[in-house]
């Protein structure tokens, strides 16, 4: 059994998959490109190098999830189809009239899923990767109350505070807690993502958060596996 991801009409396999197997996978319904990963996610923009093995010679596709469409280049931008359930979990928590800040907004999946599935009145995204930001602008173009900024989240400031702040950068979200806390209303909610070993859930994340603010922890959710024994988690907390 070969493990693979499908994003739109692109099928992505691991480094050890042979060209012959890729040719077979190209026969799958609605697949027009097969890419092979070269290494792991790297760098500030959390991107992953990939080579075209067979099919059309492109890395851009159109992906559908939770009633929305996202256009993206799967090599130049971070995107994971495996986080669709987590995006809908957050959407289910957003109440009518909320103003939501998405730090590290990428190609806009959280912004557009929240715009489509909630009654938030303002959604602001901040993304440093210009390529991902430009896709986000296109992806969210039908929602005028989604505002997107191509800048370093460290420099972000805004003239109003938010009911909810999302921090989907598990590798180093703690470096941006000051920004999130500056932007969130008192009693507002922060969704803090982290990668933790099973034994460290949730204490290591709670230490990082509690060193910066007084808060009430609302939930701790496992939302994916990063490597054997290591998970992507989200701590939902209310700022007191
Ligand atoms: C793990 S990805 C998540 C992207 C998107 N939220 C998603 O779920 O597909 C983290 C994103 O943070 C962006 N990023 C990294 N450092 C940043 C910074 N200092 N300021 C703004 N964005 C940053 C990366 O380019 C990347 O798109």
PDB file of C-alpha atoms and ligand atoms in Angstrom:
ATOM      1  CA  UNK A   1       0.000   0.000   0.000  1.00  0.00           C
ATOM      2  CA  UNK A   2       1.423   3.362  -1.037  1.00  0.00           C
ATOM      3  CA  UNK A   3       0.546   6.357   1.174  1.00  0.00           C
ATOM      4  CA  UNK A   4      -0.261   9.562  -0.703  1.00  0.00           C
ATOM      5  CA  UNK A   5      -2.073  12.898  -0.425  1.00  0.00           C
ATOM      6  CA  UNK A   6      -4.434  14.314  -3.010  1.00  0.00           C
ATOM      7  CA  UNK A   7      -4.782  18.086  -3.409  1.00  0.00           C
ATOM      8  CA  UNK A   8      -7.215  18.928  -6.207  1.00  0.00           C
ATOM      9  CA  UNK A   9      -6.105  16.927  -9.250  1.00  0.00           C
ATOM     10  CA  UNK A  10      -2.530  16.487  -7.948  1.00  0.00           C
ATOM     11  CA  UNK A  11      -1.462  13.281  -6.204  1.00  0.00           C
ATOM     12  CA  UNK A  12       1.633  13.562  -3.979  1.00  0.00           C
ATOM     13  CA  UNK A  13       3.755  10.569  -2.980  1.00  0.00           C
ATOM     14  CA  UNK A  14       6.728  10.044  -0.659  1.00  0.00           C
ATOM     15  CA  UNK A  15      10.380   9.942  -1.729  1.00  0.00           C
ATOM     16  CA  UNK A  16      10.564   6.139  -1.849  1.00  0.00           C
ATOM     17  CA  UNK A  17       7.789   5.620  -4.431  1.00  0.00           C
ATOM     18  CA  UNK A  18       9.002   4.375  -7.837  1.00  0.00           C
ATOM     19  CA  UNK A  19       8.246   5.964 -11.228  1.00  0.00           C
ATOM     20  CA  UNK A  20       6.327   2.807 -12.231  1.00  0.00           C
ATOM     21  CA  UNK A  21       4.035   3.097  -9.200  1.00  0.00           C
ATOM     22  CA  UNK A  22       3.510   6.792  -9.973  1.00  0.00           C
ATOM     23  CA  UNK A  23       2.440   5.915 -13.538  1.00  0.00           C
ATOM     24  CA  UNK A  24      -0.130   3.527 -12.034  1.00  0.00           C
ATOM     25  CA  UNK A  25      -1.423   6.193  -9.629  1.00  0.00           C
ATOM     26  CA  UNK A  26      -1.843   8.651 -12.522  1.00  0.00           C
ATOM     27  CA  UNK A  27      -4.631   6.363 -13.788  1.00  0.00           C
ATOM     28  CA  UNK A  28      -6.766   7.194 -10.729  1.00  0.00           C
ATOM     29  CA  UNK A  29      -9.966   9.117 -11.357  1.00  0.00           C
ATOM     30  CA  UNK A  30      -9.569  12.933 -11.544  1.00  0.00           C
ATOM     31  CA  UNK A  31      -5.751  12.822 -11.161  1.00  0.00           C
ATOM     32  CA  UNK A  32      -3.763  14.730 -13.793  1.00  0.00           C
ATOM     33  CA  UNK A  33      -0.375  15.172 -12.090  1.00  0.00           C
ATOM     34  CA  UNK A  34       1.767  12.964  -9.829  1.00  0.00           C
ATOM     35  CA  UNK A  35       4.426  14.718  -7.721  1.00  0.00           C
ATOM     36  CA  UNK A  36       7.101  13.154  -5.521  1.00  0.00           C
ATOM     37  CA  UNK A  37       8.219  14.881  -2.309  1.00  0.00           C
ATOM     38  CA  UNK A  38      11.897  15.840  -1.975  1.00  0.00           C
ATOM     39  CA  UNK A  39      12.624  16.168   1.742  1.00  0.00           C
ATOM     40  CA  UNK A  40      10.406  17.521   4.513  1.00  0.00           C
ATOM     41  CA  UNK A  41       8.720  20.867   5.158  1.00  0.00           C
ATOM     42  CA  UNK A  42      11.430  23.434   5.662  1.00  0.00           C
ATOM     43  CA  UNK A  43      12.217  27.079   6.249  1.00  0.00           C
ATOM     44  CA  UNK A  44      10.163  29.951   7.506  1.00  0.00           C
ATOM     45  CA  UNK A  45       7.387  29.380   4.971  1.00  0.00           C
ATOM     46  CA  UNK A  46       7.056  25.636   5.837  1.00  0.00           C
ATOM     47  CA  UNK A  47       7.175  24.616   2.168  1.00  0.00           C
ATOM     48  CA  UNK A  48       8.181  21.252   0.720  1.00  0.00           C
ATOM     49  CA  UNK A  49      10.135  20.643  -2.509  1.00  0.00           C
ATOM     50  CA  UNK A  50       8.494  18.309  -5.046  1.00  0.00           C
ATOM     51  CA  UNK A  51       9.248  16.979  -8.530  1.00  0.00           C
ATOM     52  CA  UNK A  52       6.790  16.198 -11.298  1.00  0.00           C
ATOM     53  CA  UNK A  53       7.036  12.444 -11.974  1.00  0.00           C
ATOM     54  CA  UNK A  54       4.281  12.079 -14.567  1.00  0.00           C
ATOM     55  CA  UNK A  55       1.195  13.725 -15.974  1.00  0.00           C
ATOM     56  CA  UNK A  56       0.901  17.454 -16.694  1.00  0.00           C
ATOM     57  CA  UNK A  57       3.949  19.562 -15.807  1.00  0.00           C
ATOM     58  CA  UNK A  58       2.491  21.862 -13.148  1.00  0.00           C
ATOM     59  CA  UNK A  59       2.201  22.255  -9.390  1.00  0.00           C
ATOM     60  CA  UNK A  60      -0.831  24.560  -9.275  1.00  0.00           C
ATOM     61  CA  UNK A  61      -4.284  23.135  -8.650  1.00  0.00           C
ATOM     62  CA  UNK A  62      -7.801  23.900  -7.426  1.00  0.00           C
ATOM     63  CA  UNK A  63      -8.831  22.189  -4.187  1.00  0.00           C
ATOM     64  CA  UNK A  64     -12.348  21.870  -2.729  1.00  0.00           C
ATOM     65  CA  UNK A  65     -13.140  21.602   0.996  1.00  0.00           C
ATOM     66  CA  UNK A  66     -16.032  22.443   3.335  1.00  0.00           C
ATOM     67  CA  UNK A  67     -17.957  24.239   0.591  1.00  0.00           C
ATOM     68  CA  UNK A  68     -15.035  26.391  -0.614  1.00  0.00           C
ATOM     69  CA  UNK A  69     -12.410  26.315  -3.364  1.00  0.00           C
ATOM     70  CA  UNK A  70      -8.725  27.081  -2.932  1.00  0.00           C
ATOM     71  CA  UNK A  71      -6.216  27.689  -5.722  1.00  0.00           C
ATOM     72  CA  UNK A  72      -2.599  27.067  -4.786  1.00  0.00           C
ATOM     73  CA  UNK A  73       0.866  25.989  -5.868  1.00  0.00           C
ATOM     74  CA  UNK A  74       1.496  22.938  -3.682  1.00  0.00           C
ATOM     75  CA  UNK A  75       5.282  23.465  -3.700  1.00  0.00           C
ATOM     76  CA  UNK A  76       5.531  27.213  -3.137  1.00  0.00           C
ATOM     77  CA  UNK A  77       2.888  27.354  -0.368  1.00  0.00           C
ATOM     78  CA  UNK A  78       2.173  25.343   2.765  1.00  0.00           C
ATOM     79  CA  UNK A  79      -1.177  23.581   2.622  1.00  0.00           C
ATOM     80  CA  UNK A  80      -2.508  20.411   4.243  1.00  0.00           C
ATOM     81  CA  UNK A  81      -5.806  18.791   3.190  1.00  0.00           C
ATOM     82  CA  UNK A  82      -5.589  16.781   6.441  1.00  0.00           C
ATOM     83  CA  UNK A  83      -6.563  19.847   8.496  1.00  0.00           C
ATOM     84  CA  UNK A  84     -10.043  20.188   6.993  1.00  0.00           C
ATOM     85  CA  UNK A  85     -11.705  18.708  10.093  1.00  0.00           C
ATOM     86  CA  UNK A  86      -9.780  21.059  12.376  1.00  0.00           C
ATOM     87  CA  UNK A  87     -10.826  24.056  10.270  1.00  0.00           C
ATOM     88  CA  UNK A  88     -14.471  23.035  10.660  1.00  0.00           C
ATOM     89  CA  UNK A  89     -13.983  22.512  14.413  1.00  0.00           C
ATOM     90  CA  UNK A  90     -12.848  26.133  14.706  1.00  0.00           C
ATOM     91  CA  UNK A  91     -15.732  27.256  12.460  1.00  0.00           C
ATOM     92  CA  UNK A  92     -18.194  25.523  14.803  1.00  0.00           C
ATOM     93  CA  UNK A  93     -16.917  27.655  17.708  1.00  0.00           C
ATOM     94  CA  UNK A  94     -17.201  31.057  16.008  1.00  0.00           C
ATOM     95  CA  UNK A  95     -20.274  33.024  17.114  1.00  0.00           C
ATOM     96  CA  UNK A  96     -22.348  35.558  15.211  1.00  0.00           C
ATOM     97  CA  UNK A  97     -20.697  38.990  15.040  1.00  0.00           C
ATOM     98  CA  UNK A  98     -17.158  37.848  15.936  1.00  0.00           C
ATOM     99  CA  UNK A  99     -13.988  39.506  14.641  1.00  0.00           C
ATOM    100  CA  UNK A 100     -11.364  36.833  13.982  1.00  0.00           C
ATOM    101  CA  UNK A 101      -7.610  37.180  13.396  1.00  0.00           C
ATOM    102  CA  UNK A 102      -5.756  34.382  11.581  1.00  0.00           C
ATOM    103  CA  UNK A 103      -2.007  34.757  12.040  1.00  0.00           C
ATOM    104  CA  UNK A 104      -0.058  32.672   9.450  1.00  0.00           C
ATOM    105  CA  UNK A 105      -3.014  32.542   7.068  1.00  0.00           C
ATOM    106  CA  UNK A 106      -1.193  30.806   4.165  1.00  0.00           C
ATOM    107  CA  UNK A 107      -3.335  30.473   1.024  1.00  0.00           C
ATOM    108  CA  UNK A 108      -6.365  31.364   3.152  1.00  0.00           C
ATOM    109  CA  UNK A 109      -7.972  28.037   4.173  1.00  0.00           C
ATOM    110  CA  UNK A 110      -9.019  29.151   7.670  1.00  0.00           C
ATOM    111  CA  UNK A 111     -10.128  32.585   6.428  1.00  0.00           C
ATOM    112  CA  UNK A 112     -12.322  31.253   3.643  1.00  0.00           C
ATOM    113  CA  UNK A 113     -13.745  28.291   5.623  1.00  0.00           C
ATOM    114  CA  UNK A 114     -14.730  30.716   8.409  1.00  0.00           C
ATOM    115  CA  UNK A 115     -16.115  33.235   5.902  1.00  0.00           C
ATOM    116  CA  UNK A 116     -18.257  30.570   4.251  1.00  0.00           C
ATOM    117  CA  UNK A 117     -19.389  28.660   7.355  1.00  0.00           C
ATOM    118  CA  UNK A 118     -19.770  31.235  10.162  1.00  0.00           C
ATOM    119  CA  UNK A 119     -21.418  34.580  10.859  1.00  0.00           C
ATOM    120  CA  UNK A 120     -18.162  36.346  11.720  1.00  0.00           C
ATOM    121  CA  UNK A 121     -18.285  40.007  10.640  1.00  0.00           C
ATOM    122  CA  UNK A 122     -14.561  40.514  10.110  1.00  0.00           C
ATOM    123  CA  UNK A 123     -11.774  38.047   9.361  1.00  0.00           C
ATOM    124  CA  UNK A 124      -8.181  39.278   9.104  1.00  0.00           C
ATOM    125  CA  UNK A 125      -5.303  37.138   7.808  1.00  0.00           C
ATOM    126  CA  UNK A 126      -1.551  37.782   8.097  1.00  0.00           C
ATOM    127  CA  UNK A 127       0.922  35.842   5.926  1.00  0.00           C
ATOM    128  CA  UNK A 128       4.612  36.555   5.164  1.00  0.00           C
ATOM    129  CA  UNK A 129       4.986  34.319   2.081  1.00  0.00           C
ATOM    130  CA  UNK A 130       4.022  36.620  -0.812  1.00  0.00           C
ATOM    131  CA  UNK A 131       3.072  33.712  -3.110  1.00  0.00           C
ATOM    132  CA  UNK A 132       0.717  32.194  -0.495  1.00  0.00           C
ATOM    133  CA  UNK A 133      -0.697  35.639   0.326  1.00  0.00           C
ATOM    134  CA  UNK A 134      -1.468  36.343  -3.351  1.00  0.00           C
ATOM    135  CA  UNK A 135      -3.366  33.042  -3.614  1.00  0.00           C
ATOM    136  CA  UNK A 136      -5.256  33.896  -0.396  1.00  0.00           C
ATOM    137  CA  UNK A 137      -6.330  37.228  -1.899  1.00  0.00           C
ATOM    138  CA  UNK A 138      -7.687  35.394  -4.951  1.00  0.00           C
ATOM    139  CA  UNK A 139      -9.265  32.600  -2.887  1.00  0.00           C
ATOM    140  CA  UNK A 140     -11.099  35.040  -0.584  1.00  0.00           C
ATOM    141  CA  UNK A 141     -12.023  37.553  -3.281  1.00  0.00           C
ATOM    142  CA  UNK A 142     -15.781  37.042  -2.855  1.00  0.00           C
ATOM    143  CA  UNK A 143     -15.705  37.966   0.839  1.00  0.00           C
ATOM    144  CA  UNK A 144     -15.124  41.713   1.305  1.00  0.00           C
ATOM    145  CA  UNK A 145     -15.002  41.365   5.099  1.00  0.00           C
ATOM    146  CA  UNK A 146     -11.880  39.189   4.785  1.00  0.00           C
ATOM    147  CA  UNK A 147      -8.821  41.493   4.938  1.00  0.00           C
ATOM    148  CA  UNK A 148      -5.418  40.040   4.146  1.00  0.00           C
ATOM    149  CA  UNK A 149      -1.985  41.450   4.966  1.00  0.00           C
ATOM    150  CA  UNK A 150       1.299  40.299   3.440  1.00  0.00           C
ATOM    151  CA  UNK A 151       3.622  40.964   6.353  1.00  0.00           C
ATOM    152  CA  UNK A 152       5.590  39.435   9.188  1.00  0.00           C
ATOM    153  CA  UNK A 153       3.174  38.619  12.007  1.00  0.00           C
ATOM    154  CA  UNK A 154       5.780  40.054  14.410  1.00  0.00           C
ATOM    155  CA  UNK A 155       5.142  43.533  12.947  1.00  0.00           C
ATOM    156  CA  UNK A 156       1.357  43.206  12.780  1.00  0.00           C
ATOM    157  CA  UNK A 157      -0.801  45.742  14.542  1.00  0.00           C
ATOM    158  CA  UNK A 158      -4.437  46.639  14.012  1.00  0.00           C
ATOM    159  CA  UNK A 159      -6.716  49.446  15.121  1.00  0.00           C
ATOM    160  CA  UNK A 160      -9.251  47.139  16.787  1.00  0.00           C
ATOM    161  CA  UNK A 161      -9.085  44.044  18.971  1.00  0.00           C
ATOM    162  CA  UNK A 162     -10.328  40.572  18.048  1.00  0.00           C
ATOM    163  CA  UNK A 163     -12.726  38.137  19.724  1.00  0.00           C
ATOM    164  CA  UNK A 164     -10.629  35.208  18.535  1.00  0.00           C
ATOM    165  CA  UNK A 165      -7.044  34.720  17.351  1.00  0.00           C
ATOM    166  CA  UNK A 166      -5.816  31.599  15.505  1.00  0.00           C
ATOM    167  CA  UNK A 167      -2.107  30.670  15.570  1.00  0.00           C
ATOM    168  CA  UNK A 168      -1.659  27.774  13.088  1.00  0.00           C
ATOM    169  CA  UNK A 169       2.175  27.745  13.131  1.00  0.00           C
ATOM    170  CA  UNK A 170       2.874  24.779  15.429  1.00  0.00           C
ATOM    171  CA  UNK A 171       6.640  24.886  14.875  1.00  0.00           C
ATOM    172  CA  UNK A 172       7.084  28.247  16.616  1.00  0.00           C
ATOM    173  CA  UNK A 173       3.744  29.751  17.646  1.00  0.00           C
ATOM    174  CA  UNK A 174       5.167  30.614  21.083  1.00  0.00           C
ATOM    175  CA  UNK A 175       7.397  33.260  19.456  1.00  0.00           C
ATOM    176  CA  UNK A 176       4.226  35.105  18.432  1.00  0.00           C
ATOM    177  CA  UNK A 177       2.177  34.836  21.631  1.00  0.00           C
ATOM    178  CA  UNK A 178       2.916  38.493  22.479  1.00  0.00           C
ATOM    179  CA  UNK A 179       1.368  39.562  19.150  1.00  0.00           C
ATOM    180  CA  UNK A 180      -1.697  37.373  19.672  1.00  0.00           C
ATOM    181  CA  UNK A 181      -2.179  38.662  23.221  1.00  0.00           C
ATOM    182  CA  UNK A 182      -1.809  42.269  22.058  1.00  0.00           C
ATOM    183  CA  UNK A 183      -4.521  41.721  19.431  1.00  0.00           C
ATOM    184  CA  UNK A 184      -7.101  39.731  21.439  1.00  0.00           C
ATOM    185  CA  UNK A 185      -9.860  41.294  23.555  1.00  0.00           C
ATOM    186  CA  UNK A 186     -10.014  40.618  27.288  1.00  0.00           C
ATOM    187  CA  UNK A 187     -12.023  37.382  27.648  1.00  0.00           C
ATOM    188  CA  UNK A 188     -11.237  36.676  23.983  1.00  0.00           C
ATOM    189  CA  UNK A 189     -10.130  33.240  22.771  1.00  0.00           C
ATOM    190  CA  UNK A 190      -6.788  32.097  21.327  1.00  0.00           C
ATOM    191  CA  UNK A 191      -6.199  28.843  19.420  1.00  0.00           C
ATOM    192  CA  UNK A 192      -2.546  27.941  19.993  1.00  0.00           C
ATOM    193  CA  UNK A 193      -1.045  25.136  17.859  1.00  0.00           C
ATOM    194  CA  UNK A 194       2.008  23.094  18.841  1.00  0.00           C
ATOM    195  CA  UNK A 195       3.839  19.872  17.988  1.00  0.00           C
ATOM    196  CA  UNK A 196       4.219  17.744  21.127  1.00  0.00           C
ATOM    197  CA  UNK A 197       5.282  14.265  22.097  1.00  0.00           C
ATOM    198  CA  UNK A 198       2.460  12.185  23.568  1.00  0.00           C
ATOM    199  CA  UNK A 199       3.907  12.448  27.107  1.00  0.00           C
ATOM    200  CA  UNK A 200       4.193  16.265  26.911  1.00  0.00           C
ATOM    201  CA  UNK A 201       0.504  16.867  25.993  1.00  0.00           C
ATOM    202  CA  UNK A 202      -0.655  19.334  27.171  1.00  0.00           C
ATOM    203  CA  UNK A 203       1.835  20.457  29.854  1.00  0.00           C
ATOM    204  CA  UNK A 204       4.604  21.759  27.592  1.00  0.00           C
ATOM    205  CA  UNK A 205       2.158  23.937  25.626  1.00  0.00           C
ATOM    206  CA  UNK A 206       0.435  25.158  28.796  1.00  0.00           C
ATOM    207  CA  UNK A 207       3.796  26.231  30.255  1.00  0.00           C
ATOM    208  CA  UNK A 208       4.499  28.327  27.150  1.00  0.00           C
ATOM    209  CA  UNK A 209       1.057  29.967  27.340  1.00  0.00           C
ATOM    210  CA  UNK A 210       0.980  30.499  31.103  1.00  0.00           C
ATOM    211  CA  UNK A 211       4.408  32.161  31.062  1.00  0.00           C
ATOM    212  CA  UNK A 212       2.790  34.934  29.000  1.00  0.00           C
ATOM    213  CA  UNK A 213      -0.724  35.426  30.371  1.00  0.00           C
ATOM    214  CA  UNK A 214      -3.454  34.494  32.793  1.00  0.00           C
ATOM    215  CA  UNK A 215      -5.906  32.245  31.039  1.00  0.00           C
ATOM    216  CA  UNK A 216      -8.586  29.603  31.323  1.00  0.00           C
ATOM    217  CA  UNK A 217      -7.939  26.510  29.201  1.00  0.00           C
ATOM    218  CA  UNK A 218     -11.109  25.601  27.308  1.00  0.00           C
ATOM    219  CA  UNK A 219      -9.952  22.561  25.360  1.00  0.00           C
ATOM    220  CA  UNK A 220      -6.914  20.620  24.177  1.00  0.00           C
ATOM    221  CA  UNK A 221      -7.383  18.827  20.868  1.00  0.00           C
ATOM    222  CA  UNK A 222      -5.130  16.412  18.962  1.00  0.00           C
ATOM    223  CA  UNK A 223      -5.527  17.377  15.315  1.00  0.00           C
ATOM    224  CA  UNK A 224      -2.975  15.293  13.480  1.00  0.00           C
ATOM    225  CA  UNK A 225       0.178  13.255  13.762  1.00  0.00           C
ATOM    226  CA  UNK A 226       3.529  14.888  12.898  1.00  0.00           C
ATOM    227  CA  UNK A 227       5.831  11.883  13.331  1.00  0.00           C
ATOM    228  CA  UNK A 228       5.766   8.659  15.367  1.00  0.00           C
ATOM    229  CA  UNK A 229       4.717   9.629  18.907  1.00  0.00           C
ATOM    230  CA  UNK A 230       4.511  13.363  18.068  1.00  0.00           C
ATOM    231  CA  UNK A 231       1.199  15.130  17.493  1.00  0.00           C
ATOM    232  CA  UNK A 232      -0.153  18.448  16.267  1.00  0.00           C
ATOM    233  CA  UNK A 233      -2.290  19.814  19.072  1.00  0.00           C
ATOM    234  CA  UNK A 234      -4.428  22.879  19.560  1.00  0.00           C
ATOM    235  CA  UNK A 235      -4.937  24.517  22.962  1.00  0.00           C
ATOM    236  CA  UNK A 236      -8.061  26.704  23.033  1.00  0.00           C
ATOM    237  CA  UNK A 237      -7.740  29.245  25.845  1.00  0.00           C
ATOM    238  CA  UNK A 238      -9.599  32.296  27.074  1.00  0.00           C
ATOM    239  CA  UNK A 239      -7.558  35.318  28.114  1.00  0.00           C
ATOM    240  CA  UNK A 240      -8.510  36.507  31.613  1.00  0.00           C
TER     241      UNK A 240
HETATM  242  C1  LIG B   1       1.871  25.702   8.988  1.00  0.00           C
HETATM  243  S1  LIG B   1       1.552  26.950   7.786  1.00  0.00           S
HETATM  244  C2  LIG B   1      -0.209  27.217   7.971  1.00  0.00           C
HETATM  245  C3  LIG B   1      -0.805  27.940   6.790  1.00  0.00           C
HETATM  246  C4  LIG B   1      -2.348  27.966   6.781  1.00  0.00           C
HETATM  247  N1  LIG B   1      -2.879  28.563   7.979  1.00  0.00           N
HETATM  248  C5  LIG B   1      -2.911  26.586   6.564  1.00  0.00           C
HETATM  249  O1  LIG B   1      -3.492  26.013   7.489  1.00  0.00           O
HETATM  250  O2  LIG B   1      -2.787  26.067   5.439  1.00  0.00           O
HETATM  251  C6  LIG B   1       2.248  28.368   8.534  1.00  0.00           C
HETATM  252  C7  LIG B   1       2.260  29.600   7.670  1.00  0.00           C
HETATM  253  O3  LIG B   1       2.872  30.676   8.406  1.00  0.00           O
HETATM  254  C8  LIG B   1       3.619  31.478   7.510  1.00  0.00           C
HETATM  255  N2  LIG B   1       4.590  32.226   8.319  1.00  0.00           N
HETATM  256  C9  LIG B   1       5.727  31.761   8.873  1.00  0.00           C
HETATM  257  N3  LIG B   1       6.348  32.735   9.579  1.00  0.00           N
HETATM  258  C10 LIG B   1       5.559  33.840   9.471  1.00  0.00           C
HETATM  259  C11 LIG B   1       5.643  35.154   9.997  1.00  0.00           C
HETATM  260  N4  LIG B   1       6.684  35.538  10.750  1.00  0.00           N
HETATM  261  N5  LIG B   1       4.653  36.018   9.719  1.00  0.00           N
HETATM  262  C12 LIG B   1       3.596  35.653   8.936  1.00  0.00           C
HETATM  263  N6  LIG B   1       3.479  34.434   8.397  1.00  0.00           N
HETATM  264  C13 LIG B   1       4.434  33.519   8.656  1.00  0.00           C
HETATM  265  C14 LIG B   1       4.217  30.480   6.540  1.00  0.00           C
HETATM  266  O4  LIG B   1       4.607  31.075   5.326  1.00  0.00           O
HETATM  267  C15 LIG B   1       3.040  29.488   6.373  1.00  0.00           C
HETATM  268  O5  LIG B   1       2.215  29.864   5.303  1.00  0.00           O
END
